[in-house]
XYZ file of C-alpha atoms in Angstrom:
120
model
C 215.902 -68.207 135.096
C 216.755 -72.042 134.787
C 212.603 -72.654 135.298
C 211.038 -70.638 132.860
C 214.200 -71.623 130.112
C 213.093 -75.289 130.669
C 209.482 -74.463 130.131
C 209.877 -72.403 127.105
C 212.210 -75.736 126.188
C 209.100 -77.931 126.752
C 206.670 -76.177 125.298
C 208.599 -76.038 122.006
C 209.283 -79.318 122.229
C 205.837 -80.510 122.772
C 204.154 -77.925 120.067
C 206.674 -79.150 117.286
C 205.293 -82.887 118.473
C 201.639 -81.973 118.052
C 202.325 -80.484 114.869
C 204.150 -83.585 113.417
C 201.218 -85.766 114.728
C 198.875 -83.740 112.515
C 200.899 -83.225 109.743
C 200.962 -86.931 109.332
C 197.197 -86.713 108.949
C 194.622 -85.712 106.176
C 191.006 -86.297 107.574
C 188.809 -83.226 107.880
C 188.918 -83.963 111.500
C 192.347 -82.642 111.840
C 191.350 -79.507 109.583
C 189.266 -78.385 112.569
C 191.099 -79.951 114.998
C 194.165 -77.527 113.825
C 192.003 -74.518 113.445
C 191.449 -75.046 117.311
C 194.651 -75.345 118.188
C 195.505 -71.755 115.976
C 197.680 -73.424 113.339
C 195.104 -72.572 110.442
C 194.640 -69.083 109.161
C 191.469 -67.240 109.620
C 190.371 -65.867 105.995
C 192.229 -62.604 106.507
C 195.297 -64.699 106.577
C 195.833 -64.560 110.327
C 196.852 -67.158 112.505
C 195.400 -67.258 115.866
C 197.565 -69.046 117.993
C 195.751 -71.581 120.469
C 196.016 -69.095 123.876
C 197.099 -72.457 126.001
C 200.959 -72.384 126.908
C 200.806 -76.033 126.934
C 201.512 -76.099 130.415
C 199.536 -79.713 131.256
C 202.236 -81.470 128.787
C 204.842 -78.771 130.593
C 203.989 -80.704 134.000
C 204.062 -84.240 132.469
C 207.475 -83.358 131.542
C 208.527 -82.070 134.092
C 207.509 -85.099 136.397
C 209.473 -86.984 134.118
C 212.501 -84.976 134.236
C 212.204 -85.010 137.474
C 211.933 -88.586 138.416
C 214.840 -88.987 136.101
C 213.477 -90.146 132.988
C 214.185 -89.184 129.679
C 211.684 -86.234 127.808
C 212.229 -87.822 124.740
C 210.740 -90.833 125.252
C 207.919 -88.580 127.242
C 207.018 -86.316 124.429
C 204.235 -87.955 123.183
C 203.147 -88.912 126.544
C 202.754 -84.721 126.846
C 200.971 -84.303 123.821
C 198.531 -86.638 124.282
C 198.315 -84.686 127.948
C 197.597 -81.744 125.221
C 195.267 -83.867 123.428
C 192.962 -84.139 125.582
C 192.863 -80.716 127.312
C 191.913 -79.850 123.746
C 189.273 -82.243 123.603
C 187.662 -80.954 126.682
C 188.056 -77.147 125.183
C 186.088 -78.250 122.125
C 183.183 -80.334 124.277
C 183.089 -77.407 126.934
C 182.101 -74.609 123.998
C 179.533 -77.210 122.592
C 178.182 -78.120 126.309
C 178.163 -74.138 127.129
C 177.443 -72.937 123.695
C 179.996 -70.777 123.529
C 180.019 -69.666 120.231
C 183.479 -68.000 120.601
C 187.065 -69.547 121.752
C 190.555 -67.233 121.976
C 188.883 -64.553 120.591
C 187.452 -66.378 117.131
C 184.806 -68.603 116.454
C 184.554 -71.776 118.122
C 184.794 -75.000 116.169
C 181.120 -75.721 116.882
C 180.178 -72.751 115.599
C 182.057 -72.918 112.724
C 181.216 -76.713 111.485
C 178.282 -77.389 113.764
C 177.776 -79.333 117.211
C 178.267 -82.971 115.458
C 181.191 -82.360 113.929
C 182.552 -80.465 116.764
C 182.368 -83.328 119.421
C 183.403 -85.718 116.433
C 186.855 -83.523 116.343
C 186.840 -83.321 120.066
């Protein structure tokens, strides 16, 4: 199906952005900021991949493919989209205390309130 080919498309194209944007980076920030988004291994050596499917910087995208724009100029438009639905994960387990996120311990939990909503 044309759809769900285009939105596998984005996706990839929008989690090889985010990467690059923190790859670029070396503040301890990003550290947990990665961990939440699954890209760091656990200490069994396991990555736990973020359980989003990116689909808020799917619909950005898509609203610019659609209004006949080009998604490479858009991409970092989407991630930031991703950005901050990330951000609002990391406040939301802080505000809720939830000590767990996609099945692992939440970044609060793991580094503490402060530094949480500092990486958020």
């Amino acid at each position: 199906m044309v759809v769900s080919s285009q939105t596998a498309e984005f996706e990839s194209a929008i989690e090889a952005e985010l990467r690059e944007m923190f790859e670029s980076r070396d503040l301890a920030l990003y550290e947990m900021m990665s961990y939440h988004m699954g890209w760091v291994t656990d200490p069994d050596g396991f990555a736990h991949p973020e359980t989003s499917n990116r689909i808020h910087g799917v619909v950005c995208l898509t609203a610019c493919s659609a209004a006949g724009g080009a998604v490479e100029t858009c991409l970092p438009a989407a991630a930031a989209v991703e950005m901050v639905h990330n951000f609002t994960q990391i406040h939301d387990d802080v505000q809720s205390g939830s000590p767990q996120r996609a099945g692992r311990d939440a970044v609060w939990w793991k580094w503490g309130p402060a530094q949480a909503i500092n990486a958020g």
